[in-house]
Amino acid sequence: MMRIGVADTTFARVDMGGFAVDELRKTGTGFKIQRKTVPGVKDLPVASKKLLDEDGCDLVIALGMPGKDPIDKVCAHEASQGLIQVQLMTNKHIVEVFVHEDEAKNQKELAWLAERRTREHAANAYDLLFRPEQLTRNAGKGLRQGFGDVGPIG
Amino acid sequence: MMRIGVADTTFARVDMGGFAVDELRKTGTGFKIQRKTVPGVKDLPVASKKLLDEDGCDLVIALGMPGKDPIDKVCAHEASQGLIQVQLMTNKHIVEVFVHEDEAKNQKELAWLAERRTREHAANAYDLLFRPEQLTRNAGKGLRQGFGDVGPIG
Amino acid sequence: MMRIGVADTTFARVDMGGFAVDELRKTGTGFKIQRKTVPGVKDLPVASKKLLDEDGCDLVIALGMPGKDPIDKVCAHEASQGLIQVQLMTNKHIVEVFVHEDEAKNQKELAWLAERRTREHAANAYDLLFRPEQLTRNAGKGLRQGFGDVGPIG
Amino acid sequence: MMRIGVADTTFARVDMGGFAVDELRKTGTGFKIQRKTVPGVKDLPVASKKLLDEDGCDLVIALGMPGKDPIDKVCAHEASQGLIQVQLMTNKHIVEVFVHEDEAKNQKELAWLAERRTREHAANAYDLLFRPEQLTRNAGKGLRQGFGDVGPIG
Amino acid sequence: MMRIGVADTTFARVDMGGFAVDELRKTGTGFKIQRKTVPGVKDLPVASKKLLDEDGCDLVIALGMPGKDPIDKVCAHEASQGLIQVQLMTNKHIVEVFVHEDEAKNQKELAWLAERRTREHAANAYDLLFRPEQLTRNAGKGLRQGFGDVGPIG
């Protein structure tokens, strides 16, 4: 049985981990879920690595909500670099789901965006593990997670 | 027989992977093609590494279409750093083909640019594997992929 | 018995290491503390790695106070990248506690902020090692260290 | 016999590889030269690593001419990070010779600059391998490659 | 007997390596010094790694004087990232001493600053190897190298 890790933070203002678990359960079966919560996005790389190395996960969904200040952007960048590095060390996918506070025009939209992006990426995570051909079918289709798809051109 | 990996995204708005496969087939023989599609450019490094490590590819063409916003530029930068790291871990070339949405003045040009750059880099990939002397012949010639060559000077 | 490393600097203007040790002792038992002081934040990554590799620490709290100039921001960024890298090399958490000089409006607030953030992150460090379920209970709660929590939304 | 690798690009507008080979031959003996040409600067790290790992080179001269646009600066930065990483993986020097298109005020000066900087760095490469004491003699002398030396102060 | 490496550049305009050697000799005994000079700061990471790996050094002082232009800042950043990476690969300290040309208001001050910062960091290097308790005594004291200390607050 596959094992999917869910890593999230106490810094986020929405229970993104909860949405990820819920969406994964709705999407399919054949996997167990392992959850780990850390203070902020910069703690996600090692948390993800421990989920992959120590808890035997086959894929991790890493969830975070970086703030709107310049320092928050730097933290998110460092976290993303770390998450990519973990993937290269383990040869396993980490689906990064970051929602920046300044992507939304108010708190209501931010909560909506965080939930929707998390759910759409949980489906991507499922596809990466169980039906990669579904992703290839959508290659070049201009898909987005959260706000609407922009669609293909040309 | 050589094996060439093609990694692309559902985020792109053009089927860059399809163009790469088509151009490789037109350019020569002696290789098989393995394709893998992921959500976005930040998923390309591990996808490429898996193509090289697990699927036995000798080279990967990594295709993406970063958006026009600052956050998209950061994502592209992180993806590029990861792609370079993969190459150093495997001692194999990854030909990165990124087309930024804001490189073109409209959607029609963007579609044209994505196809042309992909096709020209597919030829580069073929040369790297099968006829490296062709590249040395063009050293310092001011070649570009997509828009026209700027040519040599001096 | 667990071992917690505390790495701090002579560059900081507040004895952040002292606060971390004090708060850890107030928070619980079952661990020893190992302290190492270096000149600046860029020395923290290797100091932390030595604490983890050579001194057998299970977690490190890395404390620094970057200055307000652009070069200081770059140094902090490099230090943070290094601290993440150490975590990936050791599969152990490093709780980074950086207080930027320009986060506070005067020296008094800066001293207050450095102490409070250090103490709150020392508690996070304790939770990561001894009661991770406490962190999961706070997932998505909009917690902050130093200034007040922003709270959950939606 | 020592082996010096020369890695250059088809993107550059001047045959920097040719100048490097010519200057090395004029400077001394006791080495063979191995050349490898790639499309752009981001392909230089793995090309250099292959020269060092697979072709047995003892040092590589990596030559590139980044463009003048912001994206070109990012590419050059990524390439440089990769080139440093290769050196740390191999414990061998890579002499990076990058000439940015906007360093010169016109094409004529650009061609001149690319040749001169390449030749001066080829001499540095020779010194690193064969007479390191020559470099120590010039420590702190304000030497530059391409435009004139600025000289020592104080 | 301990071994301290001193890595410096021909790019610097002051003989920083000479000052480091002189200050180390004045500060204490029980160590040998190994010096290596390279063209610029981007060559310092591998030079430092070779000093640690091949020459058996226990610590390296890496000295450089980045220029005042944006490209110089990028080079310094890349060098610093490399120097941190070397430390993590070797579990040994590298004391980075960079003096930016635009930190001083004229050449005289620049020469003074380069000497003073080098000497103060040479003392730090000695402390890291021989009397680390001295650094812990100064934790949080707002020490600076070069210009005057800013002192503790709160």
Short mmCIF file of C-alpha atoms in Angstrom, two decimals, chain B:
data_model
loop_
_atom_site.label_atom_id
_atom_site.label_comp_id
_atom_site.label_asym_id
_atom_site.label_seq_id
_atom_site.Cartn_x
_atom_site.Cartn_y
_atom_site.Cartn_z
CA MET B 1 19.94 2.19 -28.12
CA MET B 2 19.94 5.66 -26.58
CA ARG B 3 16.96 6.85 -24.56
CA ILE B 4 15.80 10.47 -24.50
CA GLY B 5 13.44 11.70 -21.78
CA VAL B 6 10.88 14.41 -22.42
CA ALA B 7 9.50 16.14 -19.33
CA ASP B 8 6.75 18.71 -19.64
CA THR B 9 3.92 20.35 -17.67
CA THR B 10 0.16 20.79 -17.54
CA PHE B 11 0.84 24.45 -16.64
CA ALA B 12 2.21 25.23 -20.12
CA ARG B 13 -0.31 26.50 -22.63
CA VAL B 14 1.21 24.70 -25.58
CA ASP B 15 1.99 21.01 -26.01
CA MET B 16 5.75 21.52 -25.90
CA GLY B 17 6.31 17.84 -25.18
CA GLY B 18 4.50 16.92 -28.37
CA PHE B 19 6.70 19.25 -30.42
CA ALA B 20 9.85 17.86 -28.82
CA VAL B 21 8.88 14.28 -29.62
CA ASP B 22 7.94 15.20 -33.18
CA GLU B 23 11.18 17.09 -33.81
CA LEU B 24 13.36 14.35 -32.32
CA ARG B 25 11.70 11.81 -34.62
CA LYS B 26 12.34 14.06 -37.64
CA THR B 27 15.96 14.67 -36.69
CA GLY B 28 17.33 11.17 -36.47
CA THR B 29 17.11 7.62 -35.23
CA GLY B 30 18.89 5.40 -32.75
CA PHE B 31 16.92 6.40 -29.67
CA LYS B 32 13.71 5.71 -27.80
CA ILE B 33 11.63 8.46 -26.18
CA GLN B 34 10.22 8.37 -22.64
CA ARG B 35 7.73 11.07 -21.66
CA LYS B 36 6.66 12.30 -18.22
CA THR B 37 4.25 15.15 -17.51
CA VAL B 38 4.07 17.02 -14.20
CA PRO B 39 1.98 19.94 -12.95
CA GLY B 40 4.53 22.77 -13.10
CA VAL B 41 8.17 23.71 -13.69
CA LYS B 42 9.15 23.10 -10.09
CA ASP B 43 8.22 19.44 -10.55
CA LEU B 44 10.56 19.12 -13.54
CA PRO B 45 13.82 18.53 -11.62
CA VAL B 46 12.68 15.35 -9.88
CA ALA B 47 10.78 14.19 -12.97
CA SER B 48 13.99 14.58 -14.97
CA LYS B 49 16.01 12.80 -12.31
CA LYS B 50 13.61 9.89 -12.32
CA LEU B 51 13.79 9.70 -16.12
CA LEU B 52 17.58 9.55 -15.88
CA ASP B 53 17.90 7.29 -12.83
CA GLU B 54 14.89 5.03 -13.04
CA ASP B 55 14.02 4.97 -16.74
CA GLY B 56 17.61 4.84 -17.96
CA CYS B 57 17.45 7.98 -20.08
CA ASP B 58 20.74 9.35 -21.40
CA LEU B 59 19.48 12.92 -21.72
CA VAL B 60 16.31 14.81 -20.84
CA ILE B 61 14.57 17.72 -22.52
CA ALA B 62 12.77 19.69 -19.77
CA LEU B 63 10.01 21.92 -21.10
CA GLY B 64 8.14 24.66 -19.27
CA MET B 65 6.28 27.93 -19.74
CA PRO B 66 6.73 30.16 -16.69
CA GLY B 67 4.15 32.91 -16.22
CA LYS B 68 4.76 36.66 -16.29
CA ASP B 69 4.43 37.52 -12.58
CA PRO B 70 7.38 37.95 -10.18
CA ILE B 71 6.47 34.73 -8.35
CA ASP B 72 6.63 32.87 -11.68
CA LYS B 73 10.15 34.16 -12.25
CA VAL B 74 11.17 32.85 -8.84
CA CYS B 75 9.64 29.44 -9.62
CA ALA B 76 11.51 29.29 -12.92
CA HIS B 77 14.75 30.18 -11.15
CA GLU B 78 14.25 27.44 -8.56
CA ALA B 79 13.42 24.95 -11.29
CA SER B 80 16.54 25.88 -13.24
CA GLN B 81 18.75 25.51 -10.17
CA GLY B 82 17.23 22.09 -9.62
CA LEU B 83 17.75 21.04 -13.22
CA ILE B 84 21.42 22.00 -13.03
CA GLN B 85 21.77 20.06 -9.79
CA VAL B 86 20.27 16.95 -11.39
CA GLN B 87 22.80 17.14 -14.19
CA LEU B 88 25.65 17.31 -11.69
CA MET B 89 24.25 14.34 -9.77
CA THR B 90 23.90 12.22 -12.92
CA ASN B 91 26.62 13.52 -15.28
CA LYS B 92 23.98 13.72 -18.00
CA HIS B 93 22.66 16.70 -19.94
CA ILE B 94 19.23 18.19 -19.40
CA VAL B 95 18.30 20.60 -22.16
CA GLU B 96 16.10 23.19 -20.46
CA VAL B 97 13.51 24.81 -22.72
CA PHE B 98 11.66 27.54 -20.87
CA VAL B 99 9.45 30.04 -22.67
CA HIS B 100 8.33 32.91 -20.47
CA GLU B 101 4.81 34.17 -21.13
CA ASP B 102 6.05 37.74 -21.29
CA GLU B 103 8.65 37.05 -23.95
CA ALA B 104 5.97 37.27 -26.63
CA LYS B 105 3.73 40.22 -27.44
CA ASN B 106 0.56 38.15 -27.81
CA GLN B 107 -0.75 34.61 -27.54
CA LYS B 108 -0.14 33.84 -31.20
CA GLU B 109 3.52 34.77 -30.97
CA LEU B 110 3.82 32.89 -27.68
CA ALA B 111 2.54 29.69 -29.29
CA TRP B 112 4.88 30.19 -32.23
CA LEU B 113 7.84 30.89 -29.95
CA ALA B 114 7.19 27.86 -27.75
CA GLU B 115 7.07 25.56 -30.76
CA ARG B 116 10.14 27.00 -32.47
CA ARG B 117 12.31 27.11 -29.35
CA THR B 118 11.30 23.57 -28.48
CA ARG B 119 12.13 22.28 -31.96
CA GLU B 120 15.51 24.05 -32.07
CA HIS B 121 16.46 22.75 -28.65
CA ALA B 122 15.34 19.23 -29.59
CA ALA B 123 17.94 19.45 -32.34
CA ASN B 124 20.52 20.60 -29.77
CA ALA B 125 19.63 17.62 -27.61
CA TYR B 126 20.17 15.30 -30.54
CA ASP B 127 23.53 16.92 -31.26
CA LEU B 128 24.67 16.63 -27.64
CA LEU B 129 24.04 12.88 -27.77
CA PHE B 130 24.91 11.95 -31.34
CA ARG B 131 27.07 14.62 -32.98
CA PRO B 132 28.79 16.90 -30.44
CA GLU B 133 31.27 18.02 -33.09
CA GLN B 134 28.37 19.90 -34.73
CA LEU B 135 28.09 22.08 -31.63
CA THR B 136 31.81 22.81 -31.57
CA ARG B 137 31.56 23.86 -35.20
CA ASN B 138 29.03 26.48 -34.07
CA ALA B 139 30.98 27.70 -31.03
CA GLY B 140 30.79 31.49 -30.69
CA LYS B 141 28.29 31.86 -33.53
CA GLY B 142 25.68 33.78 -31.52
CA LEU B 143 23.00 31.12 -31.98
CA ARG B 144 19.60 31.58 -30.33
CA GLN B 145 16.61 29.25 -29.94
CA GLY B 146 13.21 30.71 -30.77
CA PHE B 147 13.85 34.23 -32.03
CA GLY B 148 16.51 34.67 -34.73
CA ASP B 149 20.22 34.13 -34.20
CA VAL B 150 22.19 37.27 -33.39
CA GLY B 151 25.31 36.00 -35.08
CA PRO B 152 29.03 36.28 -34.42
CA ILE B 153 30.89 39.57 -34.01
CA GLY B 154 34.47 40.80 -34.20
#
